[in-house]
GROMACS .gro file of N, CA and C in nm:
model
   78
    1MET      N    1  -1.331   0.533   1.195
    1MET     CA    2  -1.307   0.404   1.130
    1MET      C    3  -1.318   0.418   0.978
    2LEU      N    4  -1.231   0.350   0.908
    2LEU     CA    5  -1.232   0.358   0.763
    2LEU      C    6  -1.346   0.277   0.704
    3SER      N    7  -1.398   0.326   0.593
    3SER     CA    8  -1.495   0.246   0.518
    3SER      C    9  -1.421   0.137   0.442
    4PRO      N   10  -1.490   0.030   0.403
    4PRO     CA   11  -1.423  -0.080   0.333
    4PRO      C   12  -1.343  -0.034   0.211
    5SER      N   13  -1.398   0.058   0.132
    5SER     CA   14  -1.327   0.103   0.012
    5SER      C   15  -1.202   0.180   0.048
    6GLN      N   16  -1.209   0.263   0.153
    6GLN     CA   17  -1.091   0.338   0.196
    6GLN      C   18  -0.985   0.243   0.248
    7SER      N   19  -1.027   0.144   0.326
    7SER     CA   20  -0.933   0.047   0.382
    7SER      C   21  -0.864  -0.030   0.270
    8LEU      N   22  -0.941  -0.071   0.169
    8LEU     CA   23  -0.885  -0.147   0.058
    8LEU      C   24  -0.784  -0.062  -0.019
    9GLN      N   25  -0.818   0.065  -0.044
    9GLN     CA   26  -0.726   0.153  -0.115
    9GLN      C   27  -0.599   0.175  -0.033
   10TYR      N   28  -0.616   0.192   0.098
   10TYR     CA   29  -0.500   0.213   0.185
   10TYR      C   30  -0.408   0.092   0.182
   11GLN      N   31  -0.465  -0.027   0.189
   11GLN     CA   32  -0.384  -0.149   0.184
   11GLN      C   33  -0.312  -0.160   0.050
   12LYS      N   34  -0.381  -0.127  -0.058
   12LYS     CA   35  -0.323  -0.135  -0.191
   12LYS      C   36  -0.204  -0.039  -0.202
   13GLU      N   37  -0.221   0.084  -0.153
   13GLU     CA   38  -0.112   0.181  -0.158
   13GLU      C   39   0.005   0.135  -0.073
   14SER      N   40  -0.025   0.077   0.043
   14SER     CA   41   0.081   0.029   0.131
   14SER      C   42   0.161  -0.082   0.064
   15VAL      N   43   0.091  -0.174  -0.002
   15VAL     CA   44   0.157  -0.285  -0.070
   15VAL      C   45   0.245  -0.232  -0.184
   16GLU      N   46   0.189  -0.141  -0.263
   16GLU     CA   47   0.265  -0.087  -0.376
   16GLU      C   48   0.388  -0.012  -0.327
   17ARG      N   49   0.372   0.063  -0.217
   17ARG     CA   50   0.484   0.138  -0.161
   17ARG      C   51   0.592   0.042  -0.111
   18ALA      N   52   0.550  -0.065  -0.046
   18ALA     CA   53   0.645  -0.164   0.005
   18ALA      C   54   0.719  -0.231  -0.111
   19LEU      N   55   0.647  -0.264  -0.218
   19LEU     CA   56   0.712  -0.326  -0.334
   19LEU      C   57   0.811  -0.230  -0.398
   20THR      N   58   0.774  -0.103  -0.407
   20THR     CA   59   0.863  -0.003  -0.466
   20THR      C   60   0.990   0.009  -0.384
   21CYS      N   61   0.977   0.014  -0.253
   21CYS     CA   62   1.094   0.023  -0.165
   21CYS      C   63   1.183  -0.099  -0.183
   22ALA      N   64   1.122  -0.216  -0.191
   22ALA     CA   65   1.199  -0.340  -0.207
   22ALA      C   66   1.273  -0.339  -0.341
   23ASN      N   67   1.208  -0.285  -0.445
   23ASN     CA   68   1.268  -0.286  -0.578
   23ASN      C   69   1.382  -0.186  -0.589
   24CYS      N   70   1.364  -0.065  -0.534
   24CYS     CA   71   1.464   0.039  -0.556
   24CYS      C   72   1.564   0.048  -0.443
   25GLY      N   73   1.530  -0.002  -0.324
   25GLY     CA   74   1.617   0.011  -0.209
   25GLY      C   75   1.727  -0.093  -0.204
   26GLN      N   76   1.706  -0.204  -0.275
   26GLN     CA   77   1.805  -0.311  -0.269
   26GLN      C   78   1.847  -0.352  -0.410
   0.00000   0.00000   0.00000
């Protein structure tokens, strides 16, 4: 199980990656 800080960082990276895909993919 992830620690809170790891989970938060993972979510942040996922959000940034999703935003990047939305910006450059379309």
